[in-house]
Amino acid sequence: MSSAQIAAIVASPDRSAADRTNDLRRKPAQMLAFIGVRPGMVALDLSAARGYTTELIARAVGPTGRVYGQNAPRDPARAQPMAREGVSGPVMPMTSTAPLTLAERAQNPATRNIIPIARPFEDPVPPEVASNGLDLVTLMFNYHDFGHMGVDRARVNRAVFAALKPGGLYVIADHAGRPGTGISESGTLHRIEEAFLRREVEAAGFRLLAEGDFLRNPADPRDRNTPEPPQPKDEFVLKFVKP
């Protein structure tokens, strides 16, 4: 997509005020350009939460494409607040200014190509596209959560690999941890070591294609969940390809 087409997507007048606020941190134009989304793609947004990224991809793939927004099934025995994509902590009750839900986004005429799905993380892909049926999979700022949640990350990555067509893309963004910490600080600092994540994904058969630096902050000491002094978190974006 051209930069003008991406700018038009980000500027769409029917995008929510909450999403526009989130844009300041998430840099959606740079993200869409880095991913390389194209009209007609079939995509899966893993751990989609409320669907901020899902909606952007849906607008980019257009009416000839579609995007599945995956979240894990809710445990009815537990009262769990809706997780915000890439944000730690509970979400406040819905208000008129609260972010849209994934289901609400799927009702917008401009993004009716969103298909919300509830599936386990270890088996996240619906059967109709589970074997060479996807062009793109995204996972935004939640890979680290798989550590403290006890998710089998190797199974997740193998399922994504099987679902992608040859040449398909797997794009992961997350909060950077310090060298040597692996995924050990996933439940405390909500961070993951970039090299550790890369090794896990490559073990499933993926090849690293590109690294995005538009969310990096070298000044972040990476020793707290919220950096001190206050500043943006150091965040990495990695694009893998299925050979």
Short mmCIF file of C-alpha atoms in Angstrom, two decimals:
data_model
loop_
_atom_site.label_atom_id
_atom_site.label_comp_id
_atom_site.label_asym_id
_atom_site.label_seq_id
_atom_site.Cartn_x
_atom_site.Cartn_y
_atom_site.Cartn_z
CA MET A 1 0.00 0.00 0.00
CA SER A 2 1.15 3.54 -0.67
CA SER A 3 1.81 6.01 2.13
CA ALA A 4 -1.22 8.01 0.93
CA GLN A 5 -3.48 4.96 1.18
CA ILE A 6 -2.20 4.21 4.67
CA ALA A 7 -2.67 7.83 5.75
CA ALA A 8 -6.27 7.69 4.50
CA ILE A 9 -6.91 4.56 6.57
CA VAL A 10 -5.55 6.14 9.73
CA ALA A 11 -7.54 9.32 9.07
CA SER A 12 -10.82 7.47 8.44
CA PRO A 13 -13.51 9.69 10.01
CA ASP A 14 -15.39 6.75 11.52
CA ARG A 15 -12.45 5.59 13.65
CA SER A 16 -13.13 6.02 17.36
CA ALA A 17 -11.73 8.76 19.57
CA ALA A 18 -10.15 6.10 21.80
CA ASP A 19 -8.29 4.63 18.84
CA ARG A 20 -7.04 8.05 17.77
CA THR A 21 -5.66 8.58 21.26
CA ASN A 22 -3.97 5.18 21.09
CA ASP A 23 -2.45 6.20 17.74
CA LEU A 24 -0.10 8.60 19.53
CA ARG A 25 1.67 5.66 21.16
CA ARG A 26 1.12 2.96 18.57
CA LYS A 27 2.15 4.80 15.36
CA PRO A 28 -0.29 2.94 13.10
CA ALA A 29 0.93 4.41 9.81
CA GLN A 30 4.47 3.17 10.45
CA MET A 31 3.13 -0.19 11.64
CA LEU A 32 0.94 -0.79 8.58
CA ALA A 33 3.80 0.21 6.28
CA PHE A 34 6.19 -2.12 8.09
CA ILE A 35 3.78 -5.06 8.01
CA GLY A 36 3.15 -4.60 4.31
CA VAL A 37 -0.61 -5.22 4.40
CA ARG A 38 -2.23 -5.56 0.97
CA PRO A 39 -5.85 -5.55 -0.17
CA GLY A 40 -7.33 -9.03 -0.38
CA MET A 41 -5.17 -10.57 2.33
CA VAL A 42 -6.59 -13.12 4.77
CA ALA A 43 -5.19 -12.30 8.19
CA LEU A 44 -5.34 -13.39 11.83
CA ASP A 45 -4.80 -10.98 14.71
CA LEU A 46 -3.73 -13.17 17.64
CA SER A 47 -4.76 -12.04 21.12
CA ALA A 48 -6.76 -9.26 19.53
CA ALA A 49 -8.29 -7.96 22.78
CA ARG A 50 -10.60 -5.07 21.83
CA GLY A 51 -9.32 -5.08 18.28
CA TYR A 52 -7.35 -1.87 17.77
CA THR A 53 -4.96 -3.61 15.38
CA THR A 54 -7.67 -5.90 13.99
CA GLU A 55 -9.61 -2.89 12.73
CA LEU A 56 -6.59 -1.28 11.09
CA ILE A 57 -5.78 -4.50 9.25
CA ALA A 58 -9.43 -4.94 8.24
CA ARG A 59 -9.45 -1.49 6.68
CA ALA A 60 -6.17 -2.23 4.90
CA VAL A 61 -7.17 -5.61 3.43
CA GLY A 62 -10.46 -4.09 2.27
CA PRO A 63 -13.70 -5.78 1.26
CA THR A 64 -11.92 -8.50 -0.72
CA GLY A 65 -9.95 -9.57 2.36
CA ARG A 66 -10.84 -10.59 5.88
CA VAL A 67 -9.27 -10.67 9.29
CA TYR A 68 -9.95 -13.04 12.16
CA GLY A 69 -9.68 -11.45 15.60
CA GLN A 70 -8.74 -14.20 18.06
CA ASN A 71 -9.17 -14.14 21.81
CA ALA A 72 -9.11 -17.05 24.24
CA PRO A 73 -12.51 -18.32 25.43
CA ARG A 74 -13.56 -16.79 28.72
CA ASP A 75 -13.62 -18.98 31.79
CA PRO A 76 -17.15 -18.55 33.19
CA ALA A 77 -15.88 -19.50 36.65
CA ARG A 78 -13.64 -16.45 36.78
CA ALA A 79 -14.55 -12.77 36.63
CA GLN A 80 -11.95 -11.49 34.20
CA PRO A 81 -11.82 -7.92 32.93
CA MET A 82 -11.32 -7.44 29.23
CA ALA A 83 -7.61 -7.21 28.50
CA ARG A 84 -6.43 -4.15 26.63
CA GLU A 85 -4.08 -4.91 23.79
CA GLY A 86 -0.54 -4.43 25.01
CA VAL A 87 -1.61 -2.78 28.27
CA SER A 88 -1.24 -4.35 31.70
CA GLY A 89 -3.88 -4.13 34.40
CA PRO A 90 -7.67 -4.21 34.51
CA VAL A 91 -9.88 -2.19 32.25
CA MET A 92 -12.42 0.19 33.70
CA PRO A 93 -16.12 -0.46 33.08
CA MET A 94 -17.47 0.54 29.69
CA THR A 95 -18.50 4.16 29.30
CA SER A 96 -19.50 6.25 26.32
CA THR A 97 -15.84 7.08 25.72
CA ALA A 98 -14.52 3.56 26.31
CA PRO A 99 -12.73 1.74 23.49
CA LEU A 100 -14.87 -0.30 21.12
CA THR A 101 -15.07 -4.04 21.57
CA LEU A 102 -14.07 -6.45 18.83
CA ALA A 103 -17.73 -7.38 18.28
CA GLU A 104 -18.69 -3.72 17.93
CA ARG A 105 -15.98 -3.16 15.35
CA ALA A 106 -17.33 -6.06 13.30
CA GLN A 107 -20.68 -4.24 13.05
CA ASN A 108 -19.18 -1.17 11.39
CA PRO A 109 -20.02 -1.24 7.65
CA ALA A 110 -16.39 -0.33 6.91
CA THR A 111 -15.00 -3.28 8.87
CA ARG A 112 -17.55 -6.05 8.50
CA ASN A 113 -14.69 -8.20 7.21
CA ILE A 114 -13.68 -8.70 10.87
CA ILE A 115 -14.52 -12.18 12.16
CA PRO A 116 -14.27 -12.43 15.98
CA ILE A 117 -13.28 -15.91 17.14
CA ALA A 118 -12.84 -17.47 20.58
CA ARG A 119 -10.19 -20.17 20.45
CA PRO A 120 -7.37 -21.36 22.75
CA PHE A 121 -4.01 -19.74 22.14
CA GLU A 122 -2.43 -23.13 21.43
CA ASP A 123 -5.04 -23.78 18.71
CA PRO A 124 -5.86 -20.26 17.54
CA VAL A 125 -6.68 -20.75 13.87
CA PRO A 126 -10.17 -21.67 12.63
CA PRO A 127 -10.26 -24.93 10.61
CA GLU A 128 -11.07 -23.30 7.28
CA VAL A 129 -7.69 -21.52 7.19
CA ALA A 130 -5.61 -23.73 9.52
CA SER A 131 -3.52 -25.21 6.69
CA ASN A 132 -1.86 -22.72 4.34
CA GLY A 133 -4.91 -20.46 4.48
CA LEU A 134 -3.47 -17.22 5.86
CA ASP A 135 -1.35 -14.47 4.36
CA LEU A 136 -0.62 -12.65 7.61
CA VAL A 137 -0.63 -13.19 11.38
CA THR A 138 -0.07 -10.36 13.87
CA LEU A 139 0.55 -10.51 17.61
CA MET A 140 0.75 -7.09 19.21
CA PHE A 141 2.41 -6.66 22.63
CA ASN A 142 1.05 -9.87 24.15
CA TYR A 143 3.59 -12.59 23.35
CA HIS A 144 5.21 -11.91 26.72
CA ASP A 145 1.90 -12.63 28.48
CA PHE A 146 2.04 -16.21 27.27
CA GLY A 147 4.87 -16.72 29.77
CA HIS A 148 3.03 -15.95 33.00
CA MET A 149 -0.24 -17.36 31.59
CA GLY A 150 1.38 -20.77 31.05
CA VAL A 151 0.59 -20.87 27.33
CA ASP A 152 2.56 -23.42 25.29
CA ARG A 153 4.30 -20.93 23.01
CA ALA A 154 5.87 -23.62 20.82
CA ARG A 155 2.37 -24.90 19.97
CA VAL A 156 1.21 -21.37 19.19
CA ASN A 157 4.09 -20.78 16.81
CA ARG A 158 3.69 -24.17 15.13
CA ALA A 159 -0.02 -23.50 14.59
CA VAL A 160 0.76 -20.12 13.04
CA PHE A 161 3.42 -21.67 10.80
CA ALA A 162 1.01 -24.35 9.57
CA ALA A 163 -1.73 -21.80 8.86
CA LEU A 164 0.39 -19.40 6.84
CA LYS A 165 0.91 -19.83 3.13
CA PRO A 166 4.53 -20.08 1.94
CA GLY A 167 5.75 -16.49 1.97
CA GLY A 168 3.18 -15.59 4.64
CA LEU A 169 4.13 -13.10 7.35
CA TYR A 170 4.14 -13.34 11.15
CA VAL A 171 4.59 -9.90 12.75
CA ILE A 172 5.18 -9.60 16.50
CA ALA A 173 5.60 -6.43 18.56
CA ASP A 174 6.41 -6.45 22.27
CA HIS A 175 7.95 -4.57 25.19
CA ALA A 176 11.72 -5.07 25.29
CA GLY A 177 13.38 -6.73 28.27
CA ARG A 178 17.04 -6.67 29.26
CA PRO A 179 19.53 -9.17 27.83
CA GLY A 180 19.47 -12.49 29.66
CA THR A 181 16.00 -12.06 31.18
CA GLY A 182 14.22 -14.22 28.60
CA ILE A 183 10.54 -14.32 29.48
CA SER A 184 11.12 -14.38 33.24
CA GLU A 185 9.75 -10.84 33.77
CA SER A 186 6.58 -11.33 31.75
CA GLY A 187 4.26 -11.19 34.75
CA THR A 188 6.05 -8.41 36.62
CA LEU A 189 7.58 -5.94 34.18
CA HIS A 190 5.50 -7.15 31.21
CA ARG A 191 8.60 -7.43 29.06
CA ILE A 192 10.42 -10.08 27.04
CA GLU A 193 13.98 -10.28 25.77
CA GLU A 194 13.94 -9.72 22.02
CA ALA A 195 16.59 -12.36 21.25
CA PHE A 196 14.67 -14.92 23.32
CA LEU A 197 11.45 -14.30 21.38
CA ARG A 198 13.29 -14.50 18.09
CA ARG A 199 14.81 -17.88 18.98
CA GLU A 200 11.42 -19.31 19.91
CA VAL A 201 9.75 -18.17 16.70
CA GLU A 202 12.62 -19.31 14.48
CA ALA A 203 12.47 -22.73 16.16
CA ALA A 204 9.06 -23.19 14.54
CA GLY A 205 10.59 -22.76 11.09
CA PHE A 206 10.24 -19.02 10.53
CA ARG A 207 12.95 -16.78 9.11
CA LEU A 208 13.44 -13.21 10.32
CA LEU A 209 12.67 -10.85 7.45
CA ALA A 210 12.83 -7.36 8.95
CA GLU A 211 13.12 -5.41 12.21
CA GLY A 212 11.13 -2.24 12.86
CA ASP A 213 12.75 0.49 14.95
CA PHE A 214 9.92 3.04 14.96
CA LEU A 215 8.87 2.14 18.53
CA ARG A 216 12.37 1.88 19.99
CA ASN A 217 13.53 4.00 22.92
CA PRO A 218 17.18 3.31 23.81
CA ALA A 219 16.87 5.55 26.87
CA ASP A 220 14.41 3.17 28.58
CA PRO A 221 16.38 1.32 31.30
CA ARG A 222 13.96 -1.64 30.87
CA ASP A 223 14.08 -2.41 34.60
CA ARG A 224 10.49 -1.41 35.41
CA ASN A 225 7.05 -1.90 33.92
CA THR A 226 6.65 1.88 33.65
CA PRO A 227 10.03 3.47 32.90
CA GLU A 228 11.55 5.99 35.29
CA PRO A 229 11.96 8.82 34.53
CA PRO A 230 8.61 8.74 32.66
CA GLN A 231 9.15 7.98 28.97
CA PRO A 232 7.91 5.57 26.28
CA LYS A 233 8.76 1.91 26.72
CA ASP A 234 11.41 0.46 24.46
CA GLU A 235 9.44 -1.73 22.06
CA PHE A 236 10.53 -3.91 19.16
CA VAL A 237 8.70 -5.12 16.05
CA LEU A 238 9.85 -8.24 14.21
CA LYS A 239 8.58 -9.53 10.87
CA PHE A 240 9.06 -13.22 10.18
CA VAL A 241 8.31 -15.11 6.98
CA LYS A 242 7.34 -18.72 6.33
CA PRO A 243 9.85 -19.95 3.73
#
